[in-house]
CSV table of N, CA and C in Angstrom, one decimal:
chain,number,residue,atom,x,y,z
A,260,MET,N,9.8,1.0,15.7
A,260,MET,CA,8.8,1.0,14.6
A,260,MET,C,8.6,-0.5,14.2
A,261,ASP,N,7.4,-0.8,13.8
A,261,ASP,CA,7.0,-2.1,13.3
A,261,ASP,C,7.9,-2.5,12.1
A,262,LYS,N,8.5,-3.7,12.1
A,262,LYS,CA,9.5,-4.0,11.1
A,262,LYS,C,8.8,-4.2,9.7
A,263,PHE,N,7.5,-4.6,9.7
A,263,PHE,CA,6.8,-4.7,8.5
A,263,PHE,C,6.4,-3.4,7.9
A,264,LEU,N,6.0,-2.4,8.7
A,264,LEU,CA,5.8,-1.1,8.2
A,264,LEU,C,7.1,-0.5,7.7
A,265,GLN,N,8.2,-0.8,8.4
A,265,GLN,CA,9.5,-0.3,7.9
A,265,GLN,C,9.8,-0.9,6.5
A,266,ALA,N,9.5,-2.2,6.3
A,266,ALA,CA,9.7,-2.8,5.0
A,266,ALA,C,8.9,-2.1,3.9
A,267,ALA,N,7.6,-1.7,4.3
A,267,ALA,CA,6.8,-1.0,3.3
A,267,ALA,C,7.4,0.3,3.0
A,268,ILE,N,7.9,1.0,4.0
A,268,ILE,CA,8.6,2.3,3.8
A,268,ILE,C,9.8,2.2,2.8
A,269,GLU,N,10.6,1.1,3.1
A,269,GLU,CA,11.7,0.9,2.2
A,269,GLU,C,11.3,0.6,0.7
A,270,GLU,N,10.2,-0.1,0.6
A,270,GLU,CA,9.6,-0.2,-0.8
A,270,GLU,C,9.2,1.1,-1.4
A,271,ALA,N,8.6,2.0,-0.6
A,271,ALA,CA,8.2,3.3,-1.1
A,271,ALA,C,9.4,4.1,-1.5
A,272,LYS,N,10.5,4.0,-0.7
A,272,LYS,CA,11.7,4.8,-1.0
A,272,LYS,C,12.3,4.2,-2.3
A,273,GLN,N,12.2,2.9,-2.5
A,273,GLN,CA,12.7,2.3,-3.7
A,273,GLN,C,12.0,2.8,-4.9
A,274,GLY,N,10.7,2.9,-4.8
A,274,GLY,CA,9.8,3.5,-5.9
A,274,GLY,C,10.2,4.9,-6.2
A,275,LEU,N,10.5,5.7,-5.2
A,275,LEU,CA,10.9,7.1,-5.4
A,275,LEU,C,12.2,7.1,-6.1
A,276,LYS,N,13.1,6.3,-5.7
A,276,LYS,CA,14.5,6.2,-6.3
A,276,LYS,C,14.4,5.8,-7.8
A,277,GLU,N,13.4,5.0,-8.2
A,277,GLU,CA,13.2,4.6,-9.6
A,277,GLU,C,12.4,5.6,-10.4
A,278,GLY,N,12.1,6.8,-9.8
A,278,GLY,CA,11.3,7.8,-10.5
A,278,GLY,C,9.8,7.7,-10.4
A,279,GLY,N,9.4,6.8,-9.5
A,279,GLY,CA,8.0,6.6,-9.3
A,279,GLY,C,7.4,7.3,-8.1
A,280,ILE,N,6.2,6.9,-7.8
A,280,ILE,CA,5.4,7.4,-6.7
A,280,ILE,C,5.7,6.6,-5.4
A,281,PRO,N,6.1,7.3,-4.3
A,281,PRO,CA,6.6,6.6,-3.1
A,281,PRO,C,5.5,6.0,-2.2
A,282,ILE,N,5.0,4.9,-2.7
A,282,ILE,CA,4.0,4.2,-1.9
A,282,ILE,C,4.4,2.7,-1.9
A,283,GLY,N,4.6,2.1,-0.7
A,283,GLY,CA,5.1,0.8,-0.6
A,283,GLY,C,4.1,-0.1,0.2
A,284,SER,N,4.2,-1.4,0.0
A,284,SER,CA,3.4,-2.3,0.7
A,284,SER,C,4.1,-3.7,0.8
A,285,VAL,N,3.7,-4.4,1.9
A,285,VAL,CA,4.1,-5.8,2.1
A,285,VAL,C,2.9,-6.6,2.5
A,286,LEU,N,2.9,-7.8,2.1
A,286,LEU,CA,1.9,-8.8,2.5
A,286,LEU,C,2.5,-9.8,3.4
A,287,VAL,N,2.0,-9.9,4.6
A,287,VAL,CA,2.6,-10.7,5.7
A,287,VAL,C,1.7,-11.9,6.0
A,288,HIS,N,2.3,-13.1,6.1
A,288,HIS,CA,1.5,-14.3,6.5
A,288,HIS,C,2.3,-15.0,7.6
A,289,ASN,N,1.7,-15.2,8.7
A,289,ASN,CA,2.3,-15.9,9.8
A,289,ASN,C,3.7,-15.3,10.2
A,290,GLY,N,3.7,-13.9,10.2
A,290,GLY,CA,4.9,-13.2,10.7
A,290,GLY,C,6.1,-13.2,9.6
A,291,LYS,N,5.7,-13.5,8.4
A,291,LYS,CA,6.8,-13.5,7.3
A,291,LYS,C,6.2,-12.8,6.1
A,292,ILE,N,7.1,-12.0,5.5
A,292,ILE,CA,6.7,-11.3,4.3
A,292,ILE,C,6.7,-12.3,3.1
A,293,ILE,N,5.5,-12.4,2.5
A,293,ILE,CA,5.4,-13.3,1.3
A,293,ILE,C,5.3,-12.5,0.0
A,294,GLY,N,5.0,-11.2,0.1
A,294,GLY,CA,5.0,-10.3,-1.1
A,294,GLY,C,5.3,-8.9,-0.7
A,295,ARG,N,6.1,-8.3,-1.5
A,295,ARG,CA,6.5,-6.9,-1.3
A,295,ARG,C,6.4,-6.2,-2.6
A,296,GLY,N,6.1,-4.9,-2.5
A,296,GLY,CA,6.0,-4.1,-3.8
A,296,GLY,C,5.9,-2.6,-3.5
A,297,HIS,N,5.9,-1.9,-4.6
A,297,HIS,CA,5.8,-0.5,-4.5
A,297,HIS,C,5.1,0.0,-5.8
A,298,ASN,N,4.6,1.2,-5.7
A,298,ASN,CA,3.8,1.8,-6.9
A,298,ASN,C,4.8,1.8,-8.1
A,299,ARG,N,4.5,1.2,-9.2
A,299,ARG,CA,5.3,1.1,-10.3
A,299,ARG,C,4.6,1.5,-11.6
A,300,ARG,N,3.5,2.3,-11.4
A,300,ARG,CA,2.8,2.7,-12.6
A,300,ARG,C,3.6,3.5,-13.6
A,301,ILE,N,4.5,4.4,-13.1
A,301,ILE,CA,5.3,5.2,-14.0
A,301,ILE,C,6.4,4.3,-14.6
A,302,GLN,N,7.1,3.5,-13.8
A,302,GLN,CA,8.2,2.7,-14.2
A,302,GLN,C,7.8,1.7,-15.3
A,303,LYS,N,6.6,1.1,-15.1
A,303,LYS,CA,6.1,0.0,-16.0
A,303,LYS,C,5.1,0.4,-17.0
A,304,GLY,N,4.7,1.7,-16.9
A,304,GLY,CA,3.7,2.2,-17.8
A,304,GLY,C,2.3,1.4,-17.5
A,305,SER,N,2.1,1.2,-16.3
A,305,SER,CA,0.9,0.3,-15.9
A,305,SER,C,-0.2,1.2,-15.4
A,306,CYS,N,-1.4,0.7,-15.5
A,306,CYS,CA,-2.6,1.4,-15.0
A,306,CYS,C,-3.0,0.8,-13.6
A,307,VAL,N,-2.4,-0.3,-13.2
A,307,VAL,CA,-2.8,-1.0,-12.0
A,307,VAL,C,-1.8,-1.2,-10.9
A,308,LEU,N,-0.5,-0.9,-11.2
A,308,LEU,CA,0.5,-1.3,-10.3
A,308,LEU,C,0.7,-0.3,-9.1
A,309,HIS,N,-0.3,-0.2,-8.3
A,309,HIS,CA,-0.2,0.5,-7.1
A,309,HIS,C,0.6,-0.3,-6.1
A,310,GLY,N,1.1,0.2,-5.0
A,310,GLY,CA,1.9,-0.6,-4.1
A,310,GLY,C,1.3,-1.9,-3.6
A,311,GLU,N,0.0,-1.8,-3.2
A,311,GLU,CA,-0.6,-3.0,-2.7
A,311,GLU,C,-0.8,-4.1,-3.8
A,312,MET,N,-1.1,-3.6,-5.0
A,312,MET,CA,-1.3,-4.5,-6.2
A,312,MET,C,0.0,-5.2,-6.5
A,313,ASP,N,1.1,-4.4,-6.5
A,313,ASP,CA,2.4,-4.9,-6.8
A,313,ASP,C,2.8,-6.0,-5.7
A,314,ALA,N,2.5,-5.7,-4.4
A,314,ALA,CA,2.8,-6.7,-3.4
A,314,ALA,C,2.0,-8.0,-3.6
A,315,LEU,N,0.8,-7.8,-3.9
A,315,LEU,CA,-0.1,-9.0,-4.2
A,315,LEU,C,0.5,-9.8,-5.4
A,316,GLU,N,0.8,-9.1,-6.4
A,316,GLU,CA,1.3,-9.7,-7.6
A,316,GLU,C,2.7,-10.5,-7.3
A,317,ASN,N,3.5,-9.8,-6.5
A,317,ASN,CA,4.8,-10.4,-6.2
A,317,ASN,C,4.7,-11.6,-5.2
A,318,ALA,N,3.6,-11.6,-4.5
A,318,ALA,CA,3.3,-12.8,-3.6
A,318,ALA,C,3.0,-14.0,-4.4
A,319,GLY,N,2.5,-13.8,-5.6
A,319,GLY,CA,2.1,-14.9,-6.5
A,319,GLY,C,0.8,-15.5,-6.0
A,320,ARG,N,0.4,-16.5,-6.7
A,320,ARG,CA,-0.9,-17.2,-6.4
A,320,ARG,C,-0.8,-17.8,-5.0
A,321,GLN,N,-1.8,-17.5,-4.2
A,321,GLN,CA,-1.9,-18.0,-2.9
A,321,GLN,C,-3.3,-18.7,-2.7
A,322,THR,N,-3.4,-19.6,-1.7
A,322,THR,CA,-4.7,-20.2,-1.5
A,322,THR,C,-5.6,-19.1,-0.8
A,323,ALA,N,-6.9,-19.4,-0.9
A,323,ALA,CA,-7.9,-18.5,-0.2
A,323,ALA,C,-7.6,-18.5,1.3
A,324,GLN,N,-7.2,-19.6,1.9
A,324,GLN,CA,-7.0,-19.7,3.3
A,324,GLN,C,-5.7,-18.8,3.7
A,325,THR,N,-4.7,-18.8,2.8
A,325,THR,CA,-3.5,-18.0,3.1
A,325,THR,C,-3.9,-16.6,3.2
A,326,TYR,N,-4.7,-16.1,2.2
A,326,TYR,CA,-5.1,-14.7,2.2
A,326,TYR,C,-5.8,-14.3,3.5
A,327,LYS,N,-6.7,-15.2,4.0
A,327,LYS,CA,-7.5,-15.0,5.2
A,327,LYS,C,-6.7,-15.0,6.4
A,328,GLU,N,-5.4,-15.3,6.3
A,328,GLU,CA,-4.5,-15.3,7.5
A,328,GLU,C,-3.4,-14.2,7.3
A,329,CYS,N,-3.6,-13.3,6.4
A,329,CYS,CA,-2.6,-12.3,6.1
A,329,CYS,C,-2.9,-11.0,6.7
A,330,VAL,N,-1.9,-10.1,6.8
A,330,VAL,CA,-2.0,-8.7,7.1
A,330,VAL,C,-1.3,-8.0,6.0
A,331,ILE,N,-1.9,-7.0,5.4
A,331,ILE,CA,-1.3,-6.2,4.4
A,331,ILE,C,-0.9,-4.8,5.0
A,332,TYR,N,0.3,-4.4,4.8
A,332,TYR,CA,0.9,-3.1,5.3
A,332,TYR,C,1.0,-2.3,4.1
A,333,THR,N,0.6,-1.0,4.2
A,333,THR,CA,0.8,-0.1,3.1
A,333,THR,C,1.1,1.3,3.7
A,334,THR,N,1.9,2.0,3.0
A,334,THR,CA,2.4,3.3,3.5
A,334,THR,C,1.3,4.4,3.4
A,335,LEU,N,0.3,4.1,2.5
A,335,LEU,CA,-0.8,5.1,2.3
A,335,LEU,C,-2.1,4.4,2.3
A,336,SER,N,-3.1,5.1,2.7
A,336,SER,CA,-4.5,4.6,2.8
A,336,SER,C,-4.9,4.0,1.4
A,337,PRO,N,-5.4,2.8,1.3
A,337,PRO,CA,-5.7,2.2,0.1
A,337,PRO,C,-6.8,2.8,-0.7
A,338,CYS,N,-6.6,3.0,-2.0
A,338,CYS,CA,-7.6,3.5,-2.9
A,338,CYS,C,-8.7,2.5,-3.2
A,339,ALA,N,-9.6,2.8,-4.0
A,339,ALA,CA,-10.7,1.9,-4.3
A,339,ALA,C,-10.3,0.6,-5.0
A,340,MET,N,-9.3,0.7,-5.9
A,340,MET,CA,-8.8,-0.5,-6.6
A,340,MET,C,-8.1,-1.4,-5.6
A,341,CYS,N,-7.2,-0.9,-4.8
A,341,CYS,CA,-6.5,-1.7,-3.8
A,341,CYS,C,-7.4,-2.3,-2.7
A,342,SER,N,-8.3,-1.5,-2.3
A,342,SER,CA,-9.3,-1.9,-1.3
A,342,SER,C,-10.2,-3.1,-1.9
A,343,GLY,N,-10.5,-2.9,-3.2
A,343,GLY,CA,-11.2,-4.0,-3.8
A,343,GLY,C,-10.5,-5.3,-3.8
A,344,ALA,N,-9.2,-5.3,-4.1
A,344,ALA,CA,-8.4,-6.5,-4.1
A,344,ALA,C,-8.3,-7.0,-2.7
A,345,ILE,N,-8.2,-6.2,-1.7
A,345,ILE,CA,-8.1,-6.6,-0.3
A,345,ILE,C,-9.4,-7.4,0.1
A,346,LEU,N,-10.6,-6.8,-0.4
A,346,LEU,CA,-11.9,-7.4,-0.1
A,346,LEU,C,-12.0,-8.7,-0.9
A,347,LEU,N,-11.6,-8.7,-2.2
A,347,LEU,CA,-11.7,-9.9,-3.0
A,347,LEU,C,-11.0,-11.1,-2.4
A,348,TYR,N,-9.8,-10.9,-1.9
A,348,TYR,CA,-9.0,-12.0,-1.4
A,348,TYR,C,-9.2,-12.2,0.1
A,349,GLY,N,-10.1,-11.4,0.7
A,349,GLY,CA,-10.4,-11.6,2.1
A,349,GLY,C,-9.3,-11.4,3.1
A,350,ILE,N,-8.4,-10.4,2.8
A,350,ILE,CA,-7.3,-10.1,3.7
A,350,ILE,C,-8.0,-9.4,4.9
A,351,PRO,N,-7.9,-9.9,6.1
A,351,PRO,CA,-8.7,-9.4,7.3
A,351,PRO,C,-8.1,-8.1,8.0
A,352,LYS,N,-6.9,-7.8,7.7
A,352,LYS,CA,-6.3,-6.7,8.5
A,352,LYS,C,-5.4,-5.8,7.6
A,353,VAL,N,-5.5,-4.5,7.7
A,353,VAL,CA,-4.7,-3.6,6.9
A,353,VAL,C,-4.1,-2.6,7.9
A,354,ILE,N,-2.8,-2.5,7.8
A,354,ILE,CA,-2.1,-1.5,8.6
A,354,ILE,C,-1.6,-0.4,7.7
A,355,ILE,N,-2.0,0.8,8.0
A,355,ILE,CA,-1.8,1.9,7.1
A,355,ILE,C,-0.8,2.9,7.7
A,356,GLY,N,0.2,3.2,6.9
A,356,GLY,CA,1.3,4.2,7.4
A,356,GLY,C,0.7,5.6,7.6
A,357,GLU,N,-0.2,6.0,6.7
A,357,GLU,CA,-0.8,7.3,6.9
A,357,GLU,C,-2.0,7.5,6.0
A,358,ASN,N,-2.9,8.4,6.5
A,358,ASN,CA,-4.1,8.8,5.7
A,358,ASN,C,-4.3,10.3,5.7
A,359,LYS,N,-3.3,11.0,6.0
A,359,LYS,CA,-3.4,12.5,6.0
A,359,LYS,C,-3.3,13.1,4.6
A,360,THR,N,-2.5,12.6,3.8
A,360,THR,CA,-2.3,13.1,2.4
A,360,THR,C,-3.4,12.5,1.5
A,361,PHE,N,-3.9,11.4,1.8
A,361,PHE,CA,-4.9,10.7,1.0
A,361,PHE,C,-5.7,9.8,1.8
A,362,LEU,N,-7.0,10.0,1.8
A,362,LEU,CA,-7.9,9.1,2.6
A,362,LEU,C,-8.6,8.2,1.6
A,363,GLY,N,-8.2,6.9,1.6
A,363,GLY,CA,-8.8,5.9,0.7
A,363,GLY,C,-10.1,5.4,1.1
A,364,GLU,N,-10.3,4.1,0.9
A,364,GLU,CA,-11.6,3.5,1.1
A,364,GLU,C,-11.6,2.8,2.5
A,365,GLU,N,-11.1,3.4,3.5
A,365,GLU,CA,-11.1,2.8,4.8
A,365,GLU,C,-12.5,2.5,5.4
A,366,GLN,N,-13.5,3.4,5.1
A,366,GLN,CA,-14.8,3.1,5.6
A,366,GLN,C,-15.4,1.9,4.9
A,367,LEU,N,-15.2,1.8,3.6
A,367,LEU,CA,-15.7,0.6,2.9
A,367,LEU,C,-15.1,-0.7,3.5
A,368,LEU,N,-13.8,-0.7,3.7
A,368,LEU,CA,-13.1,-1.8,4.3
A,368,LEU,C,-13.7,-2.2,5.7
A,369,LYS,N,-13.8,-1.1,6.5
A,369,LYS,CA,-14.4,-1.3,7.9
A,369,LYS,C,-15.8,-1.9,7.8
A,370,SER,N,-16.6,-1.4,6.9
A,370,SER,CA,-18.0,-1.8,6.7
A,370,SER,C,-18.1,-3.3,6.3
A,371,ARG,N,-17.0,-3.8,5.8
A,371,ARG,CA,-17.0,-5.2,5.4
A,371,ARG,C,-16.2,-6.1,6.3
A,372,GLY,N,-15.9,-5.5,7.5
A,372,GLY,CA,-15.3,-6.3,8.6
A,372,GLY,C,-13.8,-6.4,8.6
A,373,ILE,N,-13.2,-5.6,7.8
A,373,ILE,CA,-11.7,-5.6,7.7
A,373,ILE,C,-11.2,-4.7,8.9
A,374,GLU,N,-10.2,-5.2,9.6
A,374,GLU,CA,-9.6,-4.4,10.7
A,374,GLU,C,-8.6,-3.4,10.1
A,375,ILE,N,-8.8,-2.2,10.5
A,375,ILE,CA,-7.9,-1.1,10.0
A,375,ILE,C,-7.1,-0.5,11.1
A,376,LEU,N,-5.8,-0.3,10.9
A,376,LEU,CA,-5.0,0.4,11.9
A,376,LEU,C,-4.2,1.4,11.2
A,377,VAL,N,-4.5,2.7,11.5
A,377,VAL,CA,-3.7,3.8,10.9
A,377,VAL,C,-2.8,4.3,11.9
A,378,VAL,N,-1.5,4.3,11.6
A,378,VAL,CA,-0.4,4.7,12.5
A,378,VAL,C,0.0,6.2,12.3
A,379,ASN,N,-0.3,6.8,11.2
A,379,ASN,CA,0.1,8.1,10.9
A,379,ASN,C,1.6,8.4,11.2
A,380,ASN,N,2.4,7.6,10.5
A,380,ASN,CA,3.9,7.6,10.6
A,380,ASN,C,4.4,8.9,10.0
A,381,LYS,N,5.2,9.6,10.7
A,381,LYS,CA,5.7,10.9,10.2
A,381,LYS,C,6.5,10.8,8.9
A,382,GLU,N,7.3,9.7,8.8
A,382,GLU,CA,8.1,9.6,7.6
A,382,GLU,C,7.2,9.3,6.4
A,383,CYS,N,6.1,8.5,6.5
A,383,CYS,CA,5.2,8.3,5.4
A,383,CYS,C,4.5,9.6,5.0
A,384,ILE,N,4.1,10.4,6.0
A,384,ILE,CA,3.4,11.6,5.7
A,384,ILE,C,4.3,12.6,5.0
A,385,GLN,N,5.5,12.7,5.5
A,385,GLN,CA,6.5,13.7,4.8
A,385,GLN,C,6.8,13.3,3.4
A,386,MET,N,7.0,12.0,3.2
A,386,MET,CA,7.4,11.4,1.9
A,386,MET,C,6.3,11.8,0.9
A,387,MET,N,5.1,11.6,1.3
A,387,MET,CA,4.0,11.9,0.3
A,387,MET,C,3.7,13.3,0.2
A,388,LYS,N,3.8,14.1,1.2
A,388,LYS,CA,3.6,15.6,1.1
A,388,LYS,C,4.6,16.1,0.1
A,389,SER,N,5.9,15.7,0.3
A,389,SER,CA,7.0,16.2,-0.5
A,389,SER,C,6.7,15.8,-2.0
A,390,PHE,N,6.3,14.6,-2.2
A,390,PHE,CA,6.1,14.1,-3.6
A,390,PHE,C,5.0,14.9,-4.2
A,391,ILE,N,3.9,15.0,-3.5
A,391,ILE,CA,2.7,15.7,-4.1
A,391,ILE,C,3.0,17.1,-4.4
A,392,GLU,N,3.8,17.8,-3.6
A,392,GLU,CA,4.1,19.2,-3.8
A,392,GLU,C,5.0,19.3,-5.1
A,393,LYS,N,5.9,18.4,-5.3
A,393,LYS,CA,6.8,18.4,-6.4
A,393,LYS,C,6.2,17.9,-7.7
A,394,ASN,N,5.2,17.0,-7.6
A,394,ASN,CA,4.7,16.2,-8.7
A,394,ASN,C,3.1,16.2,-8.7
A,395,PRO,N,2.5,17.3,-8.7
A,395,PRO,CA,1.0,17.3,-8.6
A,395,PRO,C,0.3,16.6,-9.8
A,396,THR,N,0.8,16.7,-10.9
A,396,THR,CA,0.2,16.1,-12.1
A,396,THR,C,0.3,14.6,-12.0
A,397,LEU,N,1.5,14.0,-11.7
A,397,LEU,CA,1.6,12.6,-11.5
A,397,LEU,C,0.8,12.1,-10.4
A,398,TRP,N,0.7,12.8,-9.3
A,398,TRP,CA,-0.1,12.4,-8.2
A,398,TRP,C,-1.6,12.3,-8.6
A,399,ASN,N,-2.1,13.3,-9.3
A,399,ASN,CA,-3.5,13.4,-9.7
A,399,ASN,C,-3.8,12.2,-10.6
A,400,GLU,N,-2.9,11.9,-11.5
A,400,GLU,CA,-3.0,10.8,-12.4
A,400,GLU,C,-3.1,9.5,-11.7
A,401,ASP,N,-2.3,9.4,-10.7
A,401,ASP,CA,-2.3,8.1,-9.9
A,401,ASP,C,-3.6,7.9,-9.2
A,402,ILE,N,-4.3,8.9,-8.7
A,402,ILE,CA,-5.5,8.7,-7.9
A,402,ILE,C,-6.7,9.0,-8.8
A,403,GLY,N,-6.5,9.2,-10.1
A,403,GLY,CA,-7.7,9.3,-11.0
A,403,GLY,C,-8.4,10.6,-11.0
A,404,VAL,N,-7.6,11.7,-10.7
A,404,VAL,CA,-8.2,13.0,-10.7
A,404,VAL,C,-7.9,13.7,-12.1
């Protein structure tokens, strides 16, 4: 398995261990993780700390050129908010662990020239299926339902 997707999965597991939603992400620049994060909406009482947003926040301020050379890995298809951040910063490639439990804004990203690769990793799918079954209210809150 891709070591960067594995790092995103480890972030998702950390989020679950903290009592949160198991979605993880890493931002990679030139083969090196510069930001990692996981969904921390519950843990931080936040309305915006999805996995991708946490990874971007933890990467700190970067130059526009740096973002244009990055790949963002996420265990779950990015929602509208996270897709907006990907577009805003011009991150050209998104590698998605799975989109079976939730299909985010992949078509929007593709329409704007972002390269999308969905790997449908079994561990990502099972982790989300299990979480959604056990915590439907928290899940619906997270995706704005």
